[in-house]
PDB file of C-alpha atoms in Angstrom:
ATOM      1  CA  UNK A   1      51.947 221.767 200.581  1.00  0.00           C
ATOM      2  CA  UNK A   2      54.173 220.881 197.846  1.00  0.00           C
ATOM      3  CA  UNK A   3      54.412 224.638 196.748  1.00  0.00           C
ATOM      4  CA  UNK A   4      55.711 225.911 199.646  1.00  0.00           C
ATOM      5  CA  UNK A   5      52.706 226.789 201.512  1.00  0.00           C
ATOM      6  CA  UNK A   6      53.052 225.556 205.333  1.00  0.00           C
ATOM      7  CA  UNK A   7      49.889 227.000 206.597  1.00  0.00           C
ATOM      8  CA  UNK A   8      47.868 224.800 204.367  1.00  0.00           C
ATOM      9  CA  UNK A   9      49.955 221.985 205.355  1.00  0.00           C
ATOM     10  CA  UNK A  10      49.287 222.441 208.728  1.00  0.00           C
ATOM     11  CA  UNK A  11      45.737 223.090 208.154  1.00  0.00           C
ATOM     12  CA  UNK A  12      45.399 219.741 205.958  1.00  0.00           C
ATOM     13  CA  UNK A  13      47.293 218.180 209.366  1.00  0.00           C
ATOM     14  CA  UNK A  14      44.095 219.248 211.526  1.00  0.00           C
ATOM     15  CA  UNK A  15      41.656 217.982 208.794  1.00  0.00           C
ATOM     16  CA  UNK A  16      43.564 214.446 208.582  1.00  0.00           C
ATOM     17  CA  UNK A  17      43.882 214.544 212.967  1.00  0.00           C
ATOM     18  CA  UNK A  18      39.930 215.502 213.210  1.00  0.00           C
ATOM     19  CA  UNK A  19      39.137 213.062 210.591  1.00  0.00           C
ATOM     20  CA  UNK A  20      35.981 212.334 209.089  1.00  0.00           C
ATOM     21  CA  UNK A  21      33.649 211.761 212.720  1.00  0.00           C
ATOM     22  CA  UNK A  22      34.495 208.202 212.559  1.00  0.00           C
ATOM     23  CA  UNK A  23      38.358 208.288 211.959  1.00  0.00           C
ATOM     24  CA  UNK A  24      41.111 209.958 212.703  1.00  0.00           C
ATOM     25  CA  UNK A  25      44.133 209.443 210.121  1.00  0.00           C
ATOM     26  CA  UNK A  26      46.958 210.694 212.159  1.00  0.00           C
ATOM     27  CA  UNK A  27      49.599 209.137 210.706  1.00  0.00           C
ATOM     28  CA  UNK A  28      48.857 211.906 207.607  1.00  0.00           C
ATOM     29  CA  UNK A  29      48.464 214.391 210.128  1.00  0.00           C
ATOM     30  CA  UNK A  30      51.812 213.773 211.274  1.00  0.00           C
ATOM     31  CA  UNK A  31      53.592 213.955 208.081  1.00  0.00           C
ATOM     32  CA  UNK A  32      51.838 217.134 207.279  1.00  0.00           C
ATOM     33  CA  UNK A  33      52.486 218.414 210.545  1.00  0.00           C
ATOM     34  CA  UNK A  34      56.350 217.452 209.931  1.00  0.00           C
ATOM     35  CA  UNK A  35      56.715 219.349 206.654  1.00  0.00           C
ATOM     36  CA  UNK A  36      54.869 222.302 208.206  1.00  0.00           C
ATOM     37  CA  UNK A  37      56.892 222.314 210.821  1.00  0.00           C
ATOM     38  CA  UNK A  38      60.242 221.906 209.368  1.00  0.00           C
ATOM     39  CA  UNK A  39      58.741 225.172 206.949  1.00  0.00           C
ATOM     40  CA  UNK A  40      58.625 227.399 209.908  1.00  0.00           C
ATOM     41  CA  UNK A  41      55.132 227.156 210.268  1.00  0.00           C
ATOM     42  CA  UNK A  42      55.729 226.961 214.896  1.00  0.00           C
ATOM     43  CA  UNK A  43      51.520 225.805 215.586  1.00  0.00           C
ATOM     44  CA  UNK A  44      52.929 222.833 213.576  1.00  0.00           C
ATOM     45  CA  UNK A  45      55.788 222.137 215.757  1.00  0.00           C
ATOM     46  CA  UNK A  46      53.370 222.647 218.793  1.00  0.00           C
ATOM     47  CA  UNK A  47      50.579 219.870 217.165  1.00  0.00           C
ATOM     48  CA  UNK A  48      53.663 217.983 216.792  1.00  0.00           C
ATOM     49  CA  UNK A  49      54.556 218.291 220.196  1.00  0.00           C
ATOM     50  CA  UNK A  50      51.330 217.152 221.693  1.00  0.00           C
ATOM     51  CA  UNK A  51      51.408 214.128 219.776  1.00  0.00           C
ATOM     52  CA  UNK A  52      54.138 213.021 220.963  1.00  0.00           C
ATOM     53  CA  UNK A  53      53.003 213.765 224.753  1.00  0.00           C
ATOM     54  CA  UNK A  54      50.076 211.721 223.902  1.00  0.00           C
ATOM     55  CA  UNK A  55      51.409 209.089 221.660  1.00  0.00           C
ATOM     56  CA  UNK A  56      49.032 209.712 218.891  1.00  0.00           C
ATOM     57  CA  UNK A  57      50.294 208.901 215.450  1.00  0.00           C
ATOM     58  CA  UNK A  58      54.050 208.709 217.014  1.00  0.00           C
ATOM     59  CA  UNK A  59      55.506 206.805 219.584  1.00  0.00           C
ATOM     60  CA  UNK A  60      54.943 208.647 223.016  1.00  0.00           C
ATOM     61  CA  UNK A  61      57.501 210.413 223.816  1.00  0.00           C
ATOM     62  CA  UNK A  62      57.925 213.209 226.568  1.00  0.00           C
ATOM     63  CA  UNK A  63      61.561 214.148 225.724  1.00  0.00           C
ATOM     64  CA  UNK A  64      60.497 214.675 222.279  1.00  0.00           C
ATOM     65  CA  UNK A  65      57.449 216.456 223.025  1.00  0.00           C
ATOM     66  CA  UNK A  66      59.487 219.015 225.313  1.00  0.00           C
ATOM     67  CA  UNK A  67      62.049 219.355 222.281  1.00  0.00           C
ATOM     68  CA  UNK A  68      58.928 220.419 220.024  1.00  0.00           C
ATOM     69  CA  UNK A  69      57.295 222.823 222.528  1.00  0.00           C
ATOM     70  CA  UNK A  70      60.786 224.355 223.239  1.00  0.00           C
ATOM     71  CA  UNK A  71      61.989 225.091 219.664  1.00  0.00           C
ATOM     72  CA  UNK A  72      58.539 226.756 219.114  1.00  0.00           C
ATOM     73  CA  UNK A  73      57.993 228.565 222.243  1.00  0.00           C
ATOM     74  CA  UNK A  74      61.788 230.075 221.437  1.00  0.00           C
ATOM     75  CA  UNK A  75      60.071 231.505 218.202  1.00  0.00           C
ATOM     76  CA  UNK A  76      57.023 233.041 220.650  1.00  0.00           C
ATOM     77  CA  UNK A  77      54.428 230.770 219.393  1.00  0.00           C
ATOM     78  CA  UNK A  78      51.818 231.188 222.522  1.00  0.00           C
ATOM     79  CA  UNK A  79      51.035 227.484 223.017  1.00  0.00           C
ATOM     80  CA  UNK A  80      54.278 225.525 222.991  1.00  0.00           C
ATOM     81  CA  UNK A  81      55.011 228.051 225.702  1.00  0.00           C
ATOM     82  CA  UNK A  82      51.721 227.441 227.755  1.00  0.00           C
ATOM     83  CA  UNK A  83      52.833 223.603 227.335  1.00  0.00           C
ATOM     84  CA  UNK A  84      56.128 224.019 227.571  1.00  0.00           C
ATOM     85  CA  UNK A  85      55.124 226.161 231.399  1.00  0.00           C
ATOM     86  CA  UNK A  86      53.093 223.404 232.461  1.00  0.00           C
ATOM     87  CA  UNK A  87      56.464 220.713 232.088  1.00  0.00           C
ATOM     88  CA  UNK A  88      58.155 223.066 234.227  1.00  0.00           C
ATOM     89  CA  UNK A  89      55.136 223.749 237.073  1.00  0.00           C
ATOM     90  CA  UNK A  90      54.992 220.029 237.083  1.00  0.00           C
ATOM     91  CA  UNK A  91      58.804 218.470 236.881  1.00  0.00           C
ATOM     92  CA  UNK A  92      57.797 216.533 233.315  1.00  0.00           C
ATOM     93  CA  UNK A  93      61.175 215.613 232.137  1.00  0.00           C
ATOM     94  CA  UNK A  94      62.872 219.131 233.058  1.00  0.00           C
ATOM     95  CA  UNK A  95      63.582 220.015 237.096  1.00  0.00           C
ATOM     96  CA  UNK A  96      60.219 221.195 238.293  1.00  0.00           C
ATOM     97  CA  UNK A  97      60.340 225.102 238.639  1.00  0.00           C
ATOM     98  CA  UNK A  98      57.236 227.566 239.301  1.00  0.00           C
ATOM     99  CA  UNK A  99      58.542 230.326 239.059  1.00  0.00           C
ATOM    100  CA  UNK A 100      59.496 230.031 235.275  1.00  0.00           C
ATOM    101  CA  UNK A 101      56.292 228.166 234.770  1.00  0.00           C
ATOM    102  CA  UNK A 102      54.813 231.500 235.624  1.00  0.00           C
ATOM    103  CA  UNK A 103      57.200 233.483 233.600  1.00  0.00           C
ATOM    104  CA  UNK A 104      56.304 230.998 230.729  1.00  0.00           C
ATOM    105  CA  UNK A 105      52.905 231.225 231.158  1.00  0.00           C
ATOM    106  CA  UNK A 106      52.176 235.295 231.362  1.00  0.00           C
ATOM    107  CA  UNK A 107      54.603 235.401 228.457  1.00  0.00           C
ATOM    108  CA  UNK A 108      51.832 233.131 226.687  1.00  0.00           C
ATOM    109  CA  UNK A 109      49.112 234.509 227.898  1.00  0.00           C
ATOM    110  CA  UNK A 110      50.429 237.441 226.332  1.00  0.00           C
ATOM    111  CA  UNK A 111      50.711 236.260 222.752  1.00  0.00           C
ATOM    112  CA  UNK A 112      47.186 235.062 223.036  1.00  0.00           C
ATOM    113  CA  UNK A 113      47.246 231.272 224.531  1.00  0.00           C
ATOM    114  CA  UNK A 114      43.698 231.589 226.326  1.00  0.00           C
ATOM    115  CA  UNK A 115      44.641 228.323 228.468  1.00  0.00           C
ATOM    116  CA  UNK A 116      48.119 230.085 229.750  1.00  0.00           C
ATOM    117  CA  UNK A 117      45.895 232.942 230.675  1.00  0.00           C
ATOM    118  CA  UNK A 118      43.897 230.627 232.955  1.00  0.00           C
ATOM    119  CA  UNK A 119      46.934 229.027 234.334  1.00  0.00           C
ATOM    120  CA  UNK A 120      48.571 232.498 235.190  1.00  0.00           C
ATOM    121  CA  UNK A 121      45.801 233.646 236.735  1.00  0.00           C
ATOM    122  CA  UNK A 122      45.688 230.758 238.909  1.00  0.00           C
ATOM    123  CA  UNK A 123      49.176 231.331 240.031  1.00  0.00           C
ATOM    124  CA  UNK A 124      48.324 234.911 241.251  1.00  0.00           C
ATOM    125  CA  UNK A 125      45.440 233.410 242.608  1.00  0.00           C
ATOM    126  CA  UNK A 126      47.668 230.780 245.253  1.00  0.00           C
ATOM    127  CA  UNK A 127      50.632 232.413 245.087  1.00  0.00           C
ATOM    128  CA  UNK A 128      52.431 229.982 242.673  1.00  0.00           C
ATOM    129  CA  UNK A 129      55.453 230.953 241.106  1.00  0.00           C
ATOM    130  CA  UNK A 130      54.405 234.743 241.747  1.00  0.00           C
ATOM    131  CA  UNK A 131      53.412 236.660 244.398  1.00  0.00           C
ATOM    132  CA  UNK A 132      49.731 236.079 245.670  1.00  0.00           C
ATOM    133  CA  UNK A 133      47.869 238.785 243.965  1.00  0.00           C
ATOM    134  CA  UNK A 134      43.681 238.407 243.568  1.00  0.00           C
ATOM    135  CA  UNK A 135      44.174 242.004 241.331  1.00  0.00           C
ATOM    136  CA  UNK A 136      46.120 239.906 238.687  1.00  0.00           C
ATOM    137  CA  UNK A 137      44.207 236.839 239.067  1.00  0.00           C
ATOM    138  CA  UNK A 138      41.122 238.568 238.011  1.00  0.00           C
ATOM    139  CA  UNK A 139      42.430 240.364 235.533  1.00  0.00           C
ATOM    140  CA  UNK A 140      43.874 237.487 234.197  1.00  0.00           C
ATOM    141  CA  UNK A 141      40.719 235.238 234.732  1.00  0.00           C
ATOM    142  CA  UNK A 142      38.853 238.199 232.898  1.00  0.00           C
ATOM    143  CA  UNK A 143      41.365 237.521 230.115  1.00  0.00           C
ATOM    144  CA  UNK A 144      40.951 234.193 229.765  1.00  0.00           C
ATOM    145  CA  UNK A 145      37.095 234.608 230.256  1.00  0.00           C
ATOM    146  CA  UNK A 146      36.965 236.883 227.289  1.00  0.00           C
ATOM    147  CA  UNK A 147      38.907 234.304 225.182  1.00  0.00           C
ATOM    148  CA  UNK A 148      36.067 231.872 225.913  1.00  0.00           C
ATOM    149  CA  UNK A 149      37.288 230.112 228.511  1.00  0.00           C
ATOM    150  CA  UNK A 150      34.373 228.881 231.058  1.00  0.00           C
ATOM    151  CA  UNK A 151      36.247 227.995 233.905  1.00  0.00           C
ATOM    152  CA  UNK A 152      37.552 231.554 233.670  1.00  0.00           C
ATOM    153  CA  UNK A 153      34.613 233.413 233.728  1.00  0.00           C
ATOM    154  CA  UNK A 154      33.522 230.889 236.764  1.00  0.00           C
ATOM    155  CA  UNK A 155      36.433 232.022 238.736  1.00  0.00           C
ATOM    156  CA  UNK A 156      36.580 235.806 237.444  1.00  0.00           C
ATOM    157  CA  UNK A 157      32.746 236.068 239.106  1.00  0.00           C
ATOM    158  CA  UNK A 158      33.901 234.185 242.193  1.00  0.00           C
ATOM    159  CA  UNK A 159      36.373 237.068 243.109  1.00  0.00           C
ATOM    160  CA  UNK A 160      33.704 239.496 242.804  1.00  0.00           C
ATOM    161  CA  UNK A 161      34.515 244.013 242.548  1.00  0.00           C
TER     162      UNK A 161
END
């Protein structure tokens, strides 16, 4: 960390959050996950983020959690954007709006978030945000399914040929 290298900060941050089994030492996590962050390292900023949406390590904090997942979705980084979509499809601390939820989310999707994926494909599926389209829901299911994503694969069969 001290030499400059922000991916092994971060990656220390997910050793210190995961802890030992027992344990979880997220105060450390956060500090790492602060100096990654503020390095450019974006998944940091994201981790970040979510602990302040679930008040883990940090006071809980929903304005500061959007601030996170809006500086690094604005550098592309796939998850702070599939979080970022799901503050807007639901009205968390921004004016709810679907239809940039969807935007937000196929934009993910496309840099490789296997959850936006999912939650894309469900808004072709009813409609949400985007014009109800099974075609794109299964595709999109199918991409999500192929990411590993159960629920995906559940719903990708469902539609059937």
């Amino acid at each position: 960390c001290a030499s400059g290298d922000y991916q092994k900060c971060y990656n220390t941050g997910v050793l210190y959050a995961r802890g030992d089994g027992k344990t979880q030492f997220y105060n450390k996590a956060v500090h790492y996950f602060r100096t990654a962050c503020g390095g450019g390292y974006v998944k940091a900023c994201t981790k970040l983020g979510t602990m302040f949406e679930e008040g883990v390590g940090v006071r809980y904090s929903l304005n500061t959690a959007l601030r996170y997942y809006q500086g690094a979705c604005s550098l592309s980084e796939p998850d702070a954007c599939n979080n970022l979509a799901r503050f807007a499809e639901q009205g968390i601390v921004v004016d709810k709006d679907i239809k940039y939820a969807a935007l937000l989310y196929e934009k993910s999707c496309a840099g490789g978030s296997p959850s936006a994926c999912l939650n894309i494909a469900k808004a072709y599926l009813k409609g949400k945000g985007v014009s109800k389209d099974k075609k794109m829901a299964k595709n999109f299911f199918g991409l999500a399914c192929d990411a590993g994503v159960q629920e995906a694969c559940k719903s990708f069969k469902a539609l059937g040929d």
